PDB file of C-alpha atoms in Angstrom:
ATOM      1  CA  UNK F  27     179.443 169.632 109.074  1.00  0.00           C
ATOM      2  CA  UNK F  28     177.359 171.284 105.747  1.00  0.00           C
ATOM      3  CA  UNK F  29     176.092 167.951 105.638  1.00  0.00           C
ATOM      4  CA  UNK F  30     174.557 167.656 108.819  1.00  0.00           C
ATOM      5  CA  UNK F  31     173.552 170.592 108.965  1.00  0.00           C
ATOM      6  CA  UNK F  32     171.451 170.465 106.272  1.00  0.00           C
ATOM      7  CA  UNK F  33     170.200 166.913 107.690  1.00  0.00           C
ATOM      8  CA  UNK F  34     169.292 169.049 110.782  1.00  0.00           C
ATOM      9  CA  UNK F  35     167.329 171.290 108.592  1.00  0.00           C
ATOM     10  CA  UNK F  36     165.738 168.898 106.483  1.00  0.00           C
ATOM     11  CA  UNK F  37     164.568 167.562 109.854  1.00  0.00           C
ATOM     12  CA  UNK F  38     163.491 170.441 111.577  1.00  0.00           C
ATOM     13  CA  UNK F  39     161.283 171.725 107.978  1.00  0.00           C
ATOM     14  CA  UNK F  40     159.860 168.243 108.190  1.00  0.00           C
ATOM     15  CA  UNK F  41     158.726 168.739 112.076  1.00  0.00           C
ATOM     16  CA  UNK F  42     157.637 172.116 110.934  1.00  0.00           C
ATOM     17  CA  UNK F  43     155.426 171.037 108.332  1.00  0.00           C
ATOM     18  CA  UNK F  44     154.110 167.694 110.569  1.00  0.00           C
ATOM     19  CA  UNK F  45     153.187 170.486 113.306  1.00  0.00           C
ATOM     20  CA  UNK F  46     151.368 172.601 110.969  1.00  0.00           C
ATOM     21  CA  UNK F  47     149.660 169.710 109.301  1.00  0.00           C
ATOM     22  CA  UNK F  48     148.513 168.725 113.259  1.00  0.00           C
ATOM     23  CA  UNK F  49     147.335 172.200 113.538  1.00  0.00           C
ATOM     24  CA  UNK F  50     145.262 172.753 110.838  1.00  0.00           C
ATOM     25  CA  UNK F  51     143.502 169.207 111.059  1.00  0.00           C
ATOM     26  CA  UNK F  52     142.907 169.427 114.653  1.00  0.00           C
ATOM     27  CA  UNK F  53     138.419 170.176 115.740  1.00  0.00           C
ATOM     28  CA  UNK F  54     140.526 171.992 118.560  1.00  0.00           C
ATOM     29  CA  UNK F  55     141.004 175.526 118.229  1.00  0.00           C
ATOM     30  CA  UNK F  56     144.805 176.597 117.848  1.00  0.00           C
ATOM     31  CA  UNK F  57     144.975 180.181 118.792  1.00  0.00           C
ATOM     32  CA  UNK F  58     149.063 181.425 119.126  1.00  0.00           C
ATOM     33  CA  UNK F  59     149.821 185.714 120.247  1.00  0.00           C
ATOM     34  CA  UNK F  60     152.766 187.008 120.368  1.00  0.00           C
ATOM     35  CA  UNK F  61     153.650 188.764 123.886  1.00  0.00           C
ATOM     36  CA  UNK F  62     151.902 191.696 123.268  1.00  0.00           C
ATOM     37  CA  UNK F  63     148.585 190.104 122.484  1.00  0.00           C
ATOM     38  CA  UNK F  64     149.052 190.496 118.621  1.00  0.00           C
ATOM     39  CA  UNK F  65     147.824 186.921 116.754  1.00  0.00           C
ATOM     40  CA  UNK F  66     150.452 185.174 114.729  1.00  0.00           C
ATOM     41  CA  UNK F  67     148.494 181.607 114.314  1.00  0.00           C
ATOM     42  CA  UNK F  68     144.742 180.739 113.850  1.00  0.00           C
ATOM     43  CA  UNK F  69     144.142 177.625 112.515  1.00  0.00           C
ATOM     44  CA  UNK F  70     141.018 176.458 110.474  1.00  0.00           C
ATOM     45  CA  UNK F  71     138.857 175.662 113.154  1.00  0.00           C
ATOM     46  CA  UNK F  72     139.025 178.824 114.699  1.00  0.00           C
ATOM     47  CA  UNK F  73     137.653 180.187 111.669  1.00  0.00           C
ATOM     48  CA  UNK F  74     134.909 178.055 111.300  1.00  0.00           C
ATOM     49  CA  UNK F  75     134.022 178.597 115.305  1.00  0.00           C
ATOM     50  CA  UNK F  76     134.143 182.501 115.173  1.00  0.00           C
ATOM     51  CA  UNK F  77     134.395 183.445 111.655  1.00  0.00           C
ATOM     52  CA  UNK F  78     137.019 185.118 110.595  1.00  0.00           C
ATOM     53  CA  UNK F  79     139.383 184.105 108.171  1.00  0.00           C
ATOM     54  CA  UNK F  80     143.594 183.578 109.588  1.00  0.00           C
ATOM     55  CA  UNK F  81     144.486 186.481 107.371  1.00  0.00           C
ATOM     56  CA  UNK F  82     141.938 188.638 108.565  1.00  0.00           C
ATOM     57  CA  UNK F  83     143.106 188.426 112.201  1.00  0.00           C
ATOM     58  CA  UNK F  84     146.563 188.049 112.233  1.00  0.00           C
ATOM     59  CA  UNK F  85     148.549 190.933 113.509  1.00  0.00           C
ATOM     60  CA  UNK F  86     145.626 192.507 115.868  1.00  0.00           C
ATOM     61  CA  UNK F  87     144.856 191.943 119.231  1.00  0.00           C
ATOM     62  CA  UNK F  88     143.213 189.072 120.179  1.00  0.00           C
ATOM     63  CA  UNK F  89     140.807 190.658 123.031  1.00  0.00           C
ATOM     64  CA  UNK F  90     139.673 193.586 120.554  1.00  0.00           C
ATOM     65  CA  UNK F  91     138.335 191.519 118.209  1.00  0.00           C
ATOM     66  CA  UNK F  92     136.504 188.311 120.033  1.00  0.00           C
ATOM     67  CA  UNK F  93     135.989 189.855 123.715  1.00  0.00           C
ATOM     68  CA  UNK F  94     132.820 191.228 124.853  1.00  0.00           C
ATOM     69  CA  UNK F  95     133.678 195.087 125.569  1.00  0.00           C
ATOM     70  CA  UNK F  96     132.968 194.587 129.652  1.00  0.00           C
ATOM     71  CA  UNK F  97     136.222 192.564 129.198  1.00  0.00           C
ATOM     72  CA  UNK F  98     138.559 193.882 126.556  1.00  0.00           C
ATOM     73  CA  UNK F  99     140.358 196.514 129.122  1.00  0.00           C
ATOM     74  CA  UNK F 100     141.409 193.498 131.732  1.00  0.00           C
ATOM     75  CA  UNK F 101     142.403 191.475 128.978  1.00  0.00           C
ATOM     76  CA  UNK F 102     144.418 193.995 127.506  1.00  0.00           C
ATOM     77  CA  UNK F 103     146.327 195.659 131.060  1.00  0.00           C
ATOM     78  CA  UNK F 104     147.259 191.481 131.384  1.00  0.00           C
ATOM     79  CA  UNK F 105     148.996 191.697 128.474  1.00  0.00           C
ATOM     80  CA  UNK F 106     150.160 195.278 128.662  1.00  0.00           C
ATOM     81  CA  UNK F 107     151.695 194.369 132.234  1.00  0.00           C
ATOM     82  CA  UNK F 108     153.650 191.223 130.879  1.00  0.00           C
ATOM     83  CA  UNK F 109     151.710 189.700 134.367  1.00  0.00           C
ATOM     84  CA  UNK F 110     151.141 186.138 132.302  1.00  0.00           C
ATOM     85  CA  UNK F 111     150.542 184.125 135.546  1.00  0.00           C
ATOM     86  CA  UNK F 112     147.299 186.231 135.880  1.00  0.00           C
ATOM     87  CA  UNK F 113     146.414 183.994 132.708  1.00  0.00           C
ATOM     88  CA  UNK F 114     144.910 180.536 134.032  1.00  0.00           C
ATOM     89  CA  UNK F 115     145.875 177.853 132.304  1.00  0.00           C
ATOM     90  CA  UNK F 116     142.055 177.061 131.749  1.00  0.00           C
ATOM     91  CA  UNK F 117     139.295 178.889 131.325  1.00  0.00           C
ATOM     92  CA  UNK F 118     135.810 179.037 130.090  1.00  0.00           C
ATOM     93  CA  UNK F 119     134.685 181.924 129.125  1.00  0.00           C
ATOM     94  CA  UNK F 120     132.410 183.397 126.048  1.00  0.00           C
ATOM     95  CA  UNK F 121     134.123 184.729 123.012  1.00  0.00           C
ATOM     96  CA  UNK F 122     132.149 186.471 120.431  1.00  0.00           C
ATOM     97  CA  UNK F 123     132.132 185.154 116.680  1.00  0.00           C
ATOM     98  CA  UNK F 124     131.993 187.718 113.350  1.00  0.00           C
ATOM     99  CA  UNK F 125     128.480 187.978 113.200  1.00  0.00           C
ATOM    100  CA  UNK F 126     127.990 189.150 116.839  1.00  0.00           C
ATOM    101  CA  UNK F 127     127.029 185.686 118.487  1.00  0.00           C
ATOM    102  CA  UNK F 128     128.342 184.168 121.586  1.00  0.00           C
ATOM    103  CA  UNK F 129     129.988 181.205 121.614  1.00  0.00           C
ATOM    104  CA  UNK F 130     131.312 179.185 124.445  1.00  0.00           C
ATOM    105  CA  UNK F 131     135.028 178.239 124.575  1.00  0.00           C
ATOM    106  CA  UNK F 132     137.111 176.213 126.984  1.00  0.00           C
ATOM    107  CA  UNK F 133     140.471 177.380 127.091  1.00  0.00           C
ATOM    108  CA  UNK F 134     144.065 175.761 127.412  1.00  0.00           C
ATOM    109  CA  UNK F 135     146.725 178.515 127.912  1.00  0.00           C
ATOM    110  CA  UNK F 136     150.296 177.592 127.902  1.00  0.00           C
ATOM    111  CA  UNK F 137     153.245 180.008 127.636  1.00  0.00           C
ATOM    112  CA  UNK F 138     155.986 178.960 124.898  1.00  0.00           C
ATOM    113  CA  UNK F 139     159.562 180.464 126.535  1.00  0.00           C
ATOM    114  CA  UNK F 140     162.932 181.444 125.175  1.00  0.00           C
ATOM    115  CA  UNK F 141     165.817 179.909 126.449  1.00  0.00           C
ATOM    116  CA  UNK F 142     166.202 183.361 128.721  1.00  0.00           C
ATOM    117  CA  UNK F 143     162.482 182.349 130.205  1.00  0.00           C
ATOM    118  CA  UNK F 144     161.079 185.142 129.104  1.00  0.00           C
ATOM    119  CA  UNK F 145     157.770 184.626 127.233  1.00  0.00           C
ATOM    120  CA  UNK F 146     157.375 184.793 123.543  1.00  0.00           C
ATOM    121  CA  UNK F 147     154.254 183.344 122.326  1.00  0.00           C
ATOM    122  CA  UNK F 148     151.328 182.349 124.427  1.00  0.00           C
ATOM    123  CA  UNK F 149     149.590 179.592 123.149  1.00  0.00           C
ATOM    124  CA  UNK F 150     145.620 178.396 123.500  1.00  0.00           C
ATOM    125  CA  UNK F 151     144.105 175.500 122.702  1.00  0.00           C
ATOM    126  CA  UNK F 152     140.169 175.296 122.485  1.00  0.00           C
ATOM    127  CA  UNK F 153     137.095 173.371 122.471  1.00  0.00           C
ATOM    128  CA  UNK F 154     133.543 174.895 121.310  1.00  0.00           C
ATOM    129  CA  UNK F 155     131.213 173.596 124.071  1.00  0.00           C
ATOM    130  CA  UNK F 156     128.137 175.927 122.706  1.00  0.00           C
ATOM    131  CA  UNK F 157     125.851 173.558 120.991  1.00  0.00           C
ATOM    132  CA  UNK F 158     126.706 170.878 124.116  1.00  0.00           C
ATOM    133  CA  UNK F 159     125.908 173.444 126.552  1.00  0.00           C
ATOM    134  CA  UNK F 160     122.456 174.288 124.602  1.00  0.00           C
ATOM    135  CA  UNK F 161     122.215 170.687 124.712  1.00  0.00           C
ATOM    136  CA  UNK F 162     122.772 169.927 128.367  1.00  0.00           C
ATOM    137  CA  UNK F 163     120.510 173.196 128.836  1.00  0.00           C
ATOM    138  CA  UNK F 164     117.259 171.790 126.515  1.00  0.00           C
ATOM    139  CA  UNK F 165     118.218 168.433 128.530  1.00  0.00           C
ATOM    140  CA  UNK F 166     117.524 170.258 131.588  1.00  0.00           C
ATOM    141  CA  UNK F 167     114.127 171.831 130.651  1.00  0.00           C
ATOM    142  CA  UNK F 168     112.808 168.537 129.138  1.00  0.00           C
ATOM    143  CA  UNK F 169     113.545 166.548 132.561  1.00  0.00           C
ATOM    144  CA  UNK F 170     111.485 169.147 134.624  1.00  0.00           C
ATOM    145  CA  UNK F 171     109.392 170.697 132.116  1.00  0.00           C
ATOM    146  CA  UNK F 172     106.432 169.770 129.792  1.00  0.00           C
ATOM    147  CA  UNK F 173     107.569 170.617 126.021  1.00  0.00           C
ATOM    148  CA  UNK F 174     103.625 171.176 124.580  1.00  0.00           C
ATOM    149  CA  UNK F 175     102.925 173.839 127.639  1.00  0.00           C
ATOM    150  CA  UNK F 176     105.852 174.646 129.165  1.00  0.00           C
ATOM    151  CA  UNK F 177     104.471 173.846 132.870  1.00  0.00           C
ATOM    152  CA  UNK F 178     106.293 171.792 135.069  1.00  0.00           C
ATOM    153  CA  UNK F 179     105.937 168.070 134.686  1.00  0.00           C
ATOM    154  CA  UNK F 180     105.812 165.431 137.415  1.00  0.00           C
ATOM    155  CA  UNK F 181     109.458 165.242 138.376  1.00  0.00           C
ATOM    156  CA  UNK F 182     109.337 169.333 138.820  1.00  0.00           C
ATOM    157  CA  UNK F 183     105.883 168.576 140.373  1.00  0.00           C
ATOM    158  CA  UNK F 184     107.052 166.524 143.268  1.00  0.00           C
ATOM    159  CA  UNK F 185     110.039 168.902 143.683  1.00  0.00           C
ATOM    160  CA  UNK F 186     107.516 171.851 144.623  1.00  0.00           C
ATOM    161  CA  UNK F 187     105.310 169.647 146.521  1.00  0.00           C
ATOM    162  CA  UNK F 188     108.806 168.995 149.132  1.00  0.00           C
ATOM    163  CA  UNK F 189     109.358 172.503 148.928  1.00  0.00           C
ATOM    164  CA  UNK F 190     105.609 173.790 149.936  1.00  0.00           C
ATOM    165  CA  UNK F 191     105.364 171.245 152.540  1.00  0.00           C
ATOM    166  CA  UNK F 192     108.629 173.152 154.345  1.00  0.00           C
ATOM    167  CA  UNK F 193     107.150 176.676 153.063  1.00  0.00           C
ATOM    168  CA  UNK F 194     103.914 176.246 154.375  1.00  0.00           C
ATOM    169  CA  UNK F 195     102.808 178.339 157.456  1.00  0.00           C
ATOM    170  CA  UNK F 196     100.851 176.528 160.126  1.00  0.00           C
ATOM    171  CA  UNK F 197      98.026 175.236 159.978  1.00  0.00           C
ATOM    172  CA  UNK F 198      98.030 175.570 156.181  1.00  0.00           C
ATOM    173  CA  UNK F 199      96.162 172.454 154.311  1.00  0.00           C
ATOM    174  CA  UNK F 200      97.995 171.534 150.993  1.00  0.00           C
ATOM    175  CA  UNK F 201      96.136 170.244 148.420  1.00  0.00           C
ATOM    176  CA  UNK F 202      96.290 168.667 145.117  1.00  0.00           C
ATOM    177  CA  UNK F 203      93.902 168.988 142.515  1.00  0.00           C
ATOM    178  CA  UNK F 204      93.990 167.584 139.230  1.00  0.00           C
ATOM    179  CA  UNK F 205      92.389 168.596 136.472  1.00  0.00           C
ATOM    180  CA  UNK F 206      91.392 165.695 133.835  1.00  0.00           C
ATOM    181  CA  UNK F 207      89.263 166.590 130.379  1.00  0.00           C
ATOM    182  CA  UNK F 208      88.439 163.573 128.259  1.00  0.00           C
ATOM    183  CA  UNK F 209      86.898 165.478 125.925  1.00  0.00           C
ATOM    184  CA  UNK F 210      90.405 166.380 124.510  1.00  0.00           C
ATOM    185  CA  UNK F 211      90.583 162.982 123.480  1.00  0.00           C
ATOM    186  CA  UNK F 212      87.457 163.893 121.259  1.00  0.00           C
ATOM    187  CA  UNK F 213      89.420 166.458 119.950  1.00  0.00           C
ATOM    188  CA  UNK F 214      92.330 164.740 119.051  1.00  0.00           C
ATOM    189  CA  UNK F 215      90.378 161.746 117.774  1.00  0.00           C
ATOM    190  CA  UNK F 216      88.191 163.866 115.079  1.00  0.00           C
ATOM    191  CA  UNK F 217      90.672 166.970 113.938  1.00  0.00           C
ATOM    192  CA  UNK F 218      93.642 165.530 114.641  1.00  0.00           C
ATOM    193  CA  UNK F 219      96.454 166.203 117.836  1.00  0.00           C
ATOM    194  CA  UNK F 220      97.149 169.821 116.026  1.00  0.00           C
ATOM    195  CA  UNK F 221      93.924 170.761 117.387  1.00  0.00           C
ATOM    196  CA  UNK F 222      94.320 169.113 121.025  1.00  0.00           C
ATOM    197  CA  UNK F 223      97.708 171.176 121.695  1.00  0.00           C
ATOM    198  CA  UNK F 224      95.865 173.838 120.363  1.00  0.00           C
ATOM    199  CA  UNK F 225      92.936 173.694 123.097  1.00  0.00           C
ATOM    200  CA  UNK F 226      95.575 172.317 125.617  1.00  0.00           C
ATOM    201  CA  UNK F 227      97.643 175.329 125.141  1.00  0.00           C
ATOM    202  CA  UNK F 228      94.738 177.511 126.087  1.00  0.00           C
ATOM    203  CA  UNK F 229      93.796 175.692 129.319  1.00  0.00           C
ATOM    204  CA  UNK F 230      97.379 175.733 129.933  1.00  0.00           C
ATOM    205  CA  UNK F 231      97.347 180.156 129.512  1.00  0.00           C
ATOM    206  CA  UNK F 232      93.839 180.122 131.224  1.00  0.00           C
ATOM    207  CA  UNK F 233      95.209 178.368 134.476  1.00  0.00           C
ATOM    208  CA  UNK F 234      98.073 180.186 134.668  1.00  0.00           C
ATOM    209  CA  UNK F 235      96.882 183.436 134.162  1.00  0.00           C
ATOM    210  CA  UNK F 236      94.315 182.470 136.986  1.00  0.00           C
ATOM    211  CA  UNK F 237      96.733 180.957 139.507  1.00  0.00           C
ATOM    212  CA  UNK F 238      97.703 182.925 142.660  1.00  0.00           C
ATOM    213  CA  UNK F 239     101.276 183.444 143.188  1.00  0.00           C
ATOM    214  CA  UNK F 240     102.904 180.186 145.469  1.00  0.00           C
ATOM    215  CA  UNK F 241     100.526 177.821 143.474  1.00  0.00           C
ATOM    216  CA  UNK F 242     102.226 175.138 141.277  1.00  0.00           C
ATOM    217  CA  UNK F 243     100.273 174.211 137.840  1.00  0.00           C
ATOM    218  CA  UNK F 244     101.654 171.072 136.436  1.00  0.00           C
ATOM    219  CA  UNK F 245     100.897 168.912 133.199  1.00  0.00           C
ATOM    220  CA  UNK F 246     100.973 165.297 134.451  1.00  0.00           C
ATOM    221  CA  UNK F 247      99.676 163.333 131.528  1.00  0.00           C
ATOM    222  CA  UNK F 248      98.162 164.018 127.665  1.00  0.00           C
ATOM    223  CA  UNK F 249      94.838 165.497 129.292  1.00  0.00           C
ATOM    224  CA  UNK F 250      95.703 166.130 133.356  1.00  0.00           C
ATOM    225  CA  UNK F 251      96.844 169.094 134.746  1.00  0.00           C
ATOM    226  CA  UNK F 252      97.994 169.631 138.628  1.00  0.00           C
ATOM    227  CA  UNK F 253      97.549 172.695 140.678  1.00  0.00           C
ATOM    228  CA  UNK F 254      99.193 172.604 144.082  1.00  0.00           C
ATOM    229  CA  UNK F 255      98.200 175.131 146.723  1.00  0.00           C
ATOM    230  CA  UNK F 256      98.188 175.979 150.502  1.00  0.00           C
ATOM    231  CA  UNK F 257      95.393 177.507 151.862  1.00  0.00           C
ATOM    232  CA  UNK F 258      94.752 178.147 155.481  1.00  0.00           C
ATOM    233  CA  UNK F 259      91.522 175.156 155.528  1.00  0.00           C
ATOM    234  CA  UNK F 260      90.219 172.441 153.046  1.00  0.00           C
ATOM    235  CA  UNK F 261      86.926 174.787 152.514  1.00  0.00           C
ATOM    236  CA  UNK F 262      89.353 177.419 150.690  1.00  0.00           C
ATOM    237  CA  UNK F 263      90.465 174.507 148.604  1.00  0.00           C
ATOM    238  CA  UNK F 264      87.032 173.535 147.506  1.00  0.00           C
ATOM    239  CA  UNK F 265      86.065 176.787 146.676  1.00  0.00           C
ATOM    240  CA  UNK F 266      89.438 176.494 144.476  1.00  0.00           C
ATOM    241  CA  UNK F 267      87.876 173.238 142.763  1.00  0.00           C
ATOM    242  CA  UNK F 268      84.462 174.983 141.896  1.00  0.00           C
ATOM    243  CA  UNK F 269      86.234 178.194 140.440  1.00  0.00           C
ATOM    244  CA  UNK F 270      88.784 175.470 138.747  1.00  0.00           C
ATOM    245  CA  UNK F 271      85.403 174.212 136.842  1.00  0.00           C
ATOM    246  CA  UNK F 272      83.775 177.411 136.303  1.00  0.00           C
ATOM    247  CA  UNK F 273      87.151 178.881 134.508  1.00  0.00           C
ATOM    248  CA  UNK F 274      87.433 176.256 132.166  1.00  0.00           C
ATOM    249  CA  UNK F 275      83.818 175.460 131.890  1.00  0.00           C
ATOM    250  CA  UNK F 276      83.951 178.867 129.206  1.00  0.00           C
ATOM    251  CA  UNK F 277      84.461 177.915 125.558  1.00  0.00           C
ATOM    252  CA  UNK F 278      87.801 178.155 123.664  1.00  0.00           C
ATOM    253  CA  UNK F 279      88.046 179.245 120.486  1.00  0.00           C
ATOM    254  CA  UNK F 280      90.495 177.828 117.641  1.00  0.00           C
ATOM    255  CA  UNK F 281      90.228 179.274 114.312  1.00  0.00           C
ATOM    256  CA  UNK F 282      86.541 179.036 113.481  1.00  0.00           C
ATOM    257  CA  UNK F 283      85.941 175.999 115.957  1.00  0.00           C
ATOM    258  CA  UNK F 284      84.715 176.204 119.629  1.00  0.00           C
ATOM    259  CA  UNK F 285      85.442 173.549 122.296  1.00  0.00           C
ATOM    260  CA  UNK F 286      83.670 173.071 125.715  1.00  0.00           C
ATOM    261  CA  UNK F 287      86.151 170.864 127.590  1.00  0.00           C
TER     262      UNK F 287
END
């Protein structure tokens, strides 16, 4: 019996250890409380997410430390009610790291039971998604935006043109005009395409500062801009072309340099 008992032991040390070597390997974040909310495990990734160091944490409530305040009195009455099936067994929700910055965690909660059923450790397993949801987010604006000016580019474009066709009141005339200046390739071709953005950032600011509200101003190409608008005849929209040329027909200044585009 001594002897397999301490077979059993030898056994269970060596899942022990295997488990924590899983643990602290693991990208995923290993975060283990005890009922009451107080941390007993947080592996290495967990400090490298949020910042704090396993020592540091262990012992103290989880929500007090990483929750945003708005949230740290639900969290805690969960806890404080023993009402675990509140808990979902996913969530994702934003945790806050040491120095104050939010970072975006999906969440795998599992209770871990005595033999009675009654709860002793709740267990959560993580994945940082911030830098992928930046990602999918800077995805987003490039598909619809233009990175130089930050107007809408032609998939965006044709997006508001469908929406001020169903917008527009009766008898409204949409038009497009587009805006072309070849003498930015002048620009770019004798100071270089530091000084183009520079001058096409100013158009850009000009237009939109000029634009009445329910117009569209697009970049559709290197030197082409787009303004959509509805007016109630086509005269309106010429006298929109003429004042188009007369606000950009004033110089712009860069530096020491002025361009006439």
């Amino acid at each position: 019996m001594e002897s397999l008992v301490a077979e059993r032991t030898a056994d269970l040390e060596a899942e022990r250890n295997l488990l924590s070597g899983v643990v602290n390997t693991t990208g995923a974040l290993v975060l283990m409380s005890d009922r009451d909310g107080r941390i007993v495990m947080f592996n290495p990734a967990c400090e490298a997410t949020l910042g704090w160091k396993s020592e540091e944490v262990k012992g103290r409530k989880a929500w007090e430390i990483f929750l945003p305040p708005e949230r740290i009195a639900v969290a805690g009455q969960v806890f404080a009610d023993r009402d675990f099936a509140a808990l979902p067994s996913r969530t994702d929700s934003v945790w806050l790291a040491r120095d104050g910055s939010p970072r975006r965690i999906m969440w795998s909660t599992s209770a871990i039971r005595r033999h009675d059923g009654t709860v002793e450790y709740m267990l959560c397993t993580g994945l940082d998604v911030t830098e992928l949801e930046g990602a999918k987010e800077q995805l987003q604006f490039l598909s619809n935006f233009d990175p130089v000016t930050g107007l809408p580019n032609r998939v965006l474009l044709r997006e508001r043109v469908s929406q001020l066709q169903q917008d527009a009141a009766p008898g409204e005339v949409i038009g497009m005009l587009l805006v072309r200046s070849e003498r930015l390739l002048r620009v770019r071709d004798s100071l270089g395409l530091g000084a183009e953005q520079a001058v096409l950032l100013l158009m850009a600011e000009r237009l939109k500062a000029w634009k009445q509200a329910g117009d569209t101003l697009a970049r559709v190409d290197d030197i082409t801009f787009a303004l959509i608008a509805a007016r109630p005849g086509s005269g309106e929209l010429a006298v929109l072309a003429r004042d188009i040329v007369a606000l950009l027909d004033e110089p712009f200044q860069v530096g020491d340099d002025e361009f006439h585009v």
